CSV table of C-alpha atoms in Angstrom, one decimal:
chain,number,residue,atom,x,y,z
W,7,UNK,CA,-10.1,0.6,-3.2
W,8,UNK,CA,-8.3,0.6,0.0
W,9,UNK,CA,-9.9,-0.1,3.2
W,10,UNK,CA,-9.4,0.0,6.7
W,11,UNK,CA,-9.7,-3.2,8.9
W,12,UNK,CA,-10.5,-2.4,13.0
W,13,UNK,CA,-7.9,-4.5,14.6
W,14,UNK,CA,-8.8,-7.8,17.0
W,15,UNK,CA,-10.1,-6.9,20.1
W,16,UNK,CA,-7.1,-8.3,21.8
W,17,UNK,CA,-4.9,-6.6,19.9
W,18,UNK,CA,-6.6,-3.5,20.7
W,19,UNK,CA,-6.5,-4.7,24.4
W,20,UNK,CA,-2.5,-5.0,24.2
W,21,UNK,CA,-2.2,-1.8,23.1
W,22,UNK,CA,-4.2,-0.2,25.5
W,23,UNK,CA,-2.3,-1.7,28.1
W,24,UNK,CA,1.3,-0.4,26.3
W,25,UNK,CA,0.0,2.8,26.3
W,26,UNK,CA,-0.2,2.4,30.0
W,27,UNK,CA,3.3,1.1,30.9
W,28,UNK,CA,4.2,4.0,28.6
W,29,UNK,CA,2.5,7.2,30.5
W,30,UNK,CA,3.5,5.1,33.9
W,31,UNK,CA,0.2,4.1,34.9
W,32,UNK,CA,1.7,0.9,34.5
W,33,UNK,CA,5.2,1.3,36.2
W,34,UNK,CA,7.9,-1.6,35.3
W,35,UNK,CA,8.4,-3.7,38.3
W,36,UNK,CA,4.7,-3.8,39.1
W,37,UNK,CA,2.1,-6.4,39.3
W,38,UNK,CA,-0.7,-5.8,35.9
W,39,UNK,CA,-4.5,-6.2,36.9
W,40,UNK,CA,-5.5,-9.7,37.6
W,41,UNK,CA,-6.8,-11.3,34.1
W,42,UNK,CA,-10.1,-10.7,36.4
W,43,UNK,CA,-9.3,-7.2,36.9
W,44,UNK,CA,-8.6,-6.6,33.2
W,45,UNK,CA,-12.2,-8.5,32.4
W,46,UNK,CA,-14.2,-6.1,34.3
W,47,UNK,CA,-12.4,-3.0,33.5
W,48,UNK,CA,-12.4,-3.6,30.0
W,49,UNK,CA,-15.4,-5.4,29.0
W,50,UNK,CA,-13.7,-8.2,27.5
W,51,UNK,CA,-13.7,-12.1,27.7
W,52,UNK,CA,-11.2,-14.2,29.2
W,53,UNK,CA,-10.0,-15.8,26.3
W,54,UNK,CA,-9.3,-12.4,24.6
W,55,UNK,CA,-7.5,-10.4,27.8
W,56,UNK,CA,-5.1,-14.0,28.3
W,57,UNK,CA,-4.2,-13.3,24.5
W,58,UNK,CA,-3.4,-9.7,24.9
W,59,UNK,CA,-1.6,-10.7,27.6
W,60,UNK,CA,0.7,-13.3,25.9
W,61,UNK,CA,0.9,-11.0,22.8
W,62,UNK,CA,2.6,-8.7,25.4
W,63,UNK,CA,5.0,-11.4,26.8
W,64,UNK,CA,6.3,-12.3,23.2
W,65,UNK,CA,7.0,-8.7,22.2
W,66,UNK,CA,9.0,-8.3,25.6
W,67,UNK,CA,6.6,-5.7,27.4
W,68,UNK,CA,5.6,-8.1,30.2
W,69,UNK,CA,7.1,-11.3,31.8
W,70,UNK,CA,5.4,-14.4,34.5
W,71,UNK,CA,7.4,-14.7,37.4
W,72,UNK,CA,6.5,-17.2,39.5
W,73,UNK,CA,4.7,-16.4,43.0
W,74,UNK,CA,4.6,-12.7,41.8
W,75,UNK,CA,2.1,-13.1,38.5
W,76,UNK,CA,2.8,-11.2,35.1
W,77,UNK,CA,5.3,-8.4,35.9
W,78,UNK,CA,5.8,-5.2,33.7
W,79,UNK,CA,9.1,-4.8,32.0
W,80,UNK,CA,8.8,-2.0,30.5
W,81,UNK,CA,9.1,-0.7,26.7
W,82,UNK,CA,11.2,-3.6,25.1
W,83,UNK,CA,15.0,-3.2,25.8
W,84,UNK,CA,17.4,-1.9,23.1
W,85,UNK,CA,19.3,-4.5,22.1
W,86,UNK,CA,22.9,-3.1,19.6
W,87,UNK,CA,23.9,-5.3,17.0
W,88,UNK,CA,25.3,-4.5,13.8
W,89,UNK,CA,24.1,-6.3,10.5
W,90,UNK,CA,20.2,-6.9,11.6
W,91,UNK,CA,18.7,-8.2,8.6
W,92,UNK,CA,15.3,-6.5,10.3
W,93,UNK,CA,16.7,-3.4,9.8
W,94,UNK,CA,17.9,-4.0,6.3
W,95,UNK,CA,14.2,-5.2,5.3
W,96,UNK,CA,13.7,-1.9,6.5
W,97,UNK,CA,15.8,0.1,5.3
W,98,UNK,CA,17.2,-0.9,1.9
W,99,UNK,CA,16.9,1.0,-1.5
W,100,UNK,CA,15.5,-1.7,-4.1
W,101,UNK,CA,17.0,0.6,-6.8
W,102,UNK,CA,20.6,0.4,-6.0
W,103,UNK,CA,19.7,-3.4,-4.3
W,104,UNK,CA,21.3,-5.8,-6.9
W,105,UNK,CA,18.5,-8.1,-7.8
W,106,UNK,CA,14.8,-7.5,-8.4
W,107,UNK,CA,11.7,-6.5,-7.6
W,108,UNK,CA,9.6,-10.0,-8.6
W,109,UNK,CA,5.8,-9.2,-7.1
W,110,UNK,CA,3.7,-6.4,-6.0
W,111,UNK,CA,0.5,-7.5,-5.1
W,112,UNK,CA,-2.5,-7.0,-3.3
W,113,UNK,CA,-3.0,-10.9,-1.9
W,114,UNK,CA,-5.0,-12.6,1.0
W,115,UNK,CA,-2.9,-12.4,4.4
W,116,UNK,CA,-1.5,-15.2,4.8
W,117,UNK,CA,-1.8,-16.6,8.7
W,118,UNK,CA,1.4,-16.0,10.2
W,119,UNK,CA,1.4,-12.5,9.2
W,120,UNK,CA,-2.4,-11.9,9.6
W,121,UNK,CA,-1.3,-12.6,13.6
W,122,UNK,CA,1.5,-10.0,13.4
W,123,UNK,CA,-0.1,-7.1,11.7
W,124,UNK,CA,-3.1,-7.9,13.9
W,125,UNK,CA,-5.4,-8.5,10.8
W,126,UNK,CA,-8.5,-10.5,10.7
W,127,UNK,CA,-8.2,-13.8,8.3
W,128,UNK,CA,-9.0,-13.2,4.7
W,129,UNK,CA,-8.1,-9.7,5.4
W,130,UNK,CA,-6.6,-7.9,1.9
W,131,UNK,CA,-2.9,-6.5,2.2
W,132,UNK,CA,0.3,-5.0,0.1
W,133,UNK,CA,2.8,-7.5,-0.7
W,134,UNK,CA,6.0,-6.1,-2.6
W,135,UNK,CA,8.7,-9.4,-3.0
W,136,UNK,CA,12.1,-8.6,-3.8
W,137,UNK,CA,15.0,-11.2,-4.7
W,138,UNK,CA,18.3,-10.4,-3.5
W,139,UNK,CA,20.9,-11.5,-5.7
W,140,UNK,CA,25.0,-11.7,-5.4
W,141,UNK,CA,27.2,-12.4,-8.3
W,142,UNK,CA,24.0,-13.0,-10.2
W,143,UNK,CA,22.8,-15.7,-7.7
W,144,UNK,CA,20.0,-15.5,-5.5
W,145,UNK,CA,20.6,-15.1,-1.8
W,146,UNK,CA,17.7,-13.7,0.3
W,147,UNK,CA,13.7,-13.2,-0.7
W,148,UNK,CA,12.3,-10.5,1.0
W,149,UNK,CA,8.3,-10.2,1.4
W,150,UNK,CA,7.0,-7.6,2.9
W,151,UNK,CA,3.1,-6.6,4.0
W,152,UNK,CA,1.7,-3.6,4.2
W,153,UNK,CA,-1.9,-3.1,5.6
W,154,UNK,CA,-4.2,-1.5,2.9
W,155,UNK,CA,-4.9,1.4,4.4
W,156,UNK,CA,-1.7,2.0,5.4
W,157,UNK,CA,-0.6,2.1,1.5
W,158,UNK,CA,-3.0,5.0,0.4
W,159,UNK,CA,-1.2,7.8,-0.6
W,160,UNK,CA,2.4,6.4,-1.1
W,161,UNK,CA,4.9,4.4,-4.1
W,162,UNK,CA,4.2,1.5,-2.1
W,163,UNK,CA,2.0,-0.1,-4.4
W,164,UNK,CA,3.9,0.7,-7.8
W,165,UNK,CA,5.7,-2.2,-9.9
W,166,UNK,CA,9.5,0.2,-10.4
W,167,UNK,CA,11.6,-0.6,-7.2
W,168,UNK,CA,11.6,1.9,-4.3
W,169,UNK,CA,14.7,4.6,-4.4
W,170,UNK,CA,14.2,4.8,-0.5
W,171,UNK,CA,13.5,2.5,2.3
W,172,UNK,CA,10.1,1.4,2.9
W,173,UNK,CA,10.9,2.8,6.4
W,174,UNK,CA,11.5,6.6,5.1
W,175,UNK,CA,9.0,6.0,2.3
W,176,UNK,CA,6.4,5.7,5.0
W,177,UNK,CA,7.6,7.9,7.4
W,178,UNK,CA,7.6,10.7,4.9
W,179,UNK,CA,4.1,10.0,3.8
W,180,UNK,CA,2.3,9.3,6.3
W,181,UNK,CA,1.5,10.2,9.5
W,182,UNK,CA,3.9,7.9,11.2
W,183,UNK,CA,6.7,6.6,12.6
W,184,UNK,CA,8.8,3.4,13.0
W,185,UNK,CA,9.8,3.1,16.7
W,186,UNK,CA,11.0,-1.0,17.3
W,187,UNK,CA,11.6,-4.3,15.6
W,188,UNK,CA,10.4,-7.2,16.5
W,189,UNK,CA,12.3,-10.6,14.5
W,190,UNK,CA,11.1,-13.7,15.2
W,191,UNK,CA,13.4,-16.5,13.5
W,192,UNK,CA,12.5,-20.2,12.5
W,193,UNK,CA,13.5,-22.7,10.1
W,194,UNK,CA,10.8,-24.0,7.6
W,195,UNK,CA,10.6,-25.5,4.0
W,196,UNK,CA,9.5,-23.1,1.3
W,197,UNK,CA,6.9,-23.4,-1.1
W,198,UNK,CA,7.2,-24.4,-4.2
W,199,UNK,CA,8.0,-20.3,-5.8
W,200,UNK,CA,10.1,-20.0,-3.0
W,201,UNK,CA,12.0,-22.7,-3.7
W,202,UNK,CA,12.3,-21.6,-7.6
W,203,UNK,CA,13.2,-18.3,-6.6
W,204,UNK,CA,15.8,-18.9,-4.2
W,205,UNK,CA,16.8,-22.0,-6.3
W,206,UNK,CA,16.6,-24.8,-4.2
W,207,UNK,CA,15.9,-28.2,-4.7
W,208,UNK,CA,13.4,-30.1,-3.2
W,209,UNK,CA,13.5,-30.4,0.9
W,210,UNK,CA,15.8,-27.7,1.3
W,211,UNK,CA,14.8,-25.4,4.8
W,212,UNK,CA,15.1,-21.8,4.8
W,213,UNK,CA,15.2,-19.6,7.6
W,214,UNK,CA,12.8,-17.5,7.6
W,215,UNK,CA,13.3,-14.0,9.8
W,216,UNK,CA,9.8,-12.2,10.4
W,217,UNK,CA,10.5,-9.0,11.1
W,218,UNK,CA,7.6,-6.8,12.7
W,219,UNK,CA,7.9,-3.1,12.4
W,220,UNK,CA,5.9,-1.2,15.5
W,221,UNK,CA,4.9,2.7,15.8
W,222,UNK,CA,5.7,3.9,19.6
W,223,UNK,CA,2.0,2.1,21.1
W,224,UNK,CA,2.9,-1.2,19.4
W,225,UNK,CA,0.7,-1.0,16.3
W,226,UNK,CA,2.7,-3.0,13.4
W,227,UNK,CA,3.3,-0.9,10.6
W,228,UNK,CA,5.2,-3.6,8.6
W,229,UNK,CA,5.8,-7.3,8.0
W,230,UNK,CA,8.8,-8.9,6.2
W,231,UNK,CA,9.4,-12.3,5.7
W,232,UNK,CA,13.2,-12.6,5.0
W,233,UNK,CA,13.8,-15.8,3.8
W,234,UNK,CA,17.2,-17.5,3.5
W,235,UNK,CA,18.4,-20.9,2.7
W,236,UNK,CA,19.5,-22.4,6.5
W,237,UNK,CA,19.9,-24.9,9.1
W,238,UNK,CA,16.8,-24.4,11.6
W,239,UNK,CA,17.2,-22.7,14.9
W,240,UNK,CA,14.4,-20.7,16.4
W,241,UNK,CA,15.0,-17.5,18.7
W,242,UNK,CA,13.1,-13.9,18.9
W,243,UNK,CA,14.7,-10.4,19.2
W,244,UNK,CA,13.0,-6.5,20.1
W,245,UNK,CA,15.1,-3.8,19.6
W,246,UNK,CA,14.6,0.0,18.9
W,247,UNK,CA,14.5,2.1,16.0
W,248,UNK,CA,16.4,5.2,16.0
């Protein structure tokens, strides 16, 4: 049975305070509360407002600037680039996709993605892993998370590949909508069905390109870890959805 799970305070915290750079009550340029200020207006510890706070930094909404404190940039810039694989894990058609669809699963969170989706460890969510394939060899594993309650009501959970985007699938059946990306990109070793599935040998990196799917106030919608056999580098992107 799907369920829903109430966010982490902090995450809840960061999204109150995107809702306020949003309606201007937060105006880019300007100085946020003191991590004081936030404690008594909202109730919260310390500990939790600093983590909203850097949970805000990383997605691009605020920036520290020394002497002035943390500074409000804004709604995360647009950033054009053709080819985002963020956009593909997005947006691709797993039906006319050559490869397959090798998982769909309700499984554990794992950490990394917990964090994104702003889930709550040992937390239950919709993983659907597709293998990308070219001339019959495998070239990109894509493994995307869905939280449960999220999936109610949609294909999502089905084993026959999607005819649409997970992006319009959504969007067309339920009550929301994609607004910006968030890709975070690192090099790591796979595990070992990684590794088979993407046939690689033994100590053979991947890079892996988490991409983190956001409705307008910052909620993530979506999770895909796009993995792909690479030298590491490390870098993160935000760009919008249109």
């Amino acid at each position: 049975m799907a369920y829903e799970v109430e966010a982490p305070k902090y995450v809840r915290l960061a999204q109150t305070i995107q809702r306020r750079i949003e309606d201007g009550t937060y105006p880019p340029g300007t100085r946020v509360p003191s991590e004081n200020q936030l404690v008594q207006s909202f109730g919260m510890s310390r500990p939790t407002v600093v983590r909203a706070l850097e949970l805000l930094k990383r997605d691009g909404w605020l920036e520290s600037r020394q002497g002035y404190g943390t500074i409000v940039r804004g709604r995360p810039a647009v950033i054009e680039q053709k080819d985002r694989r963020g956009r593909e894990a997005l947006e691709r058609d797993e039906s006319q996709t050559p490869g397959r669809l090798v998982a769909v699963d309700q499984v554990p969170v794992p950490a990394r993605i917990a964090s994104a989706l702003g889930l709550p460890k040992r937390a239950k969510v919709l993983m659907r892993r597709f293998l990308v394939e070219q001339d019959g060899e495998a070239v990109e594993l894509v493994s995307s998370y869905f939280p449960a309650g999220l999936v109610e009501g949609t294909e999502l959970g089905r084993s026959e590949p999607l005819d649409a985007g997970t992006r319009e699938h959504l969007e067309g059946r339920k009550k929301v909508r994609f607004d910006h990306v968030t890709e975070r990109v690192s090099a790591r070793l796979p595990d070992a069905g990684e590794a088979e599935l993407l046939g690689l040998p033994d100590g053979v990196p991947v890079l892996s390109i988490l991409v983190i799917a956001h409705d307008a106030s910052g909620l993530a919608l979506q999770v895909s870890d796009v993995l792909l056999p690479a030298d590491g580098q490390e870098l993160e992107d935000t760009y919008r959805l249109n």
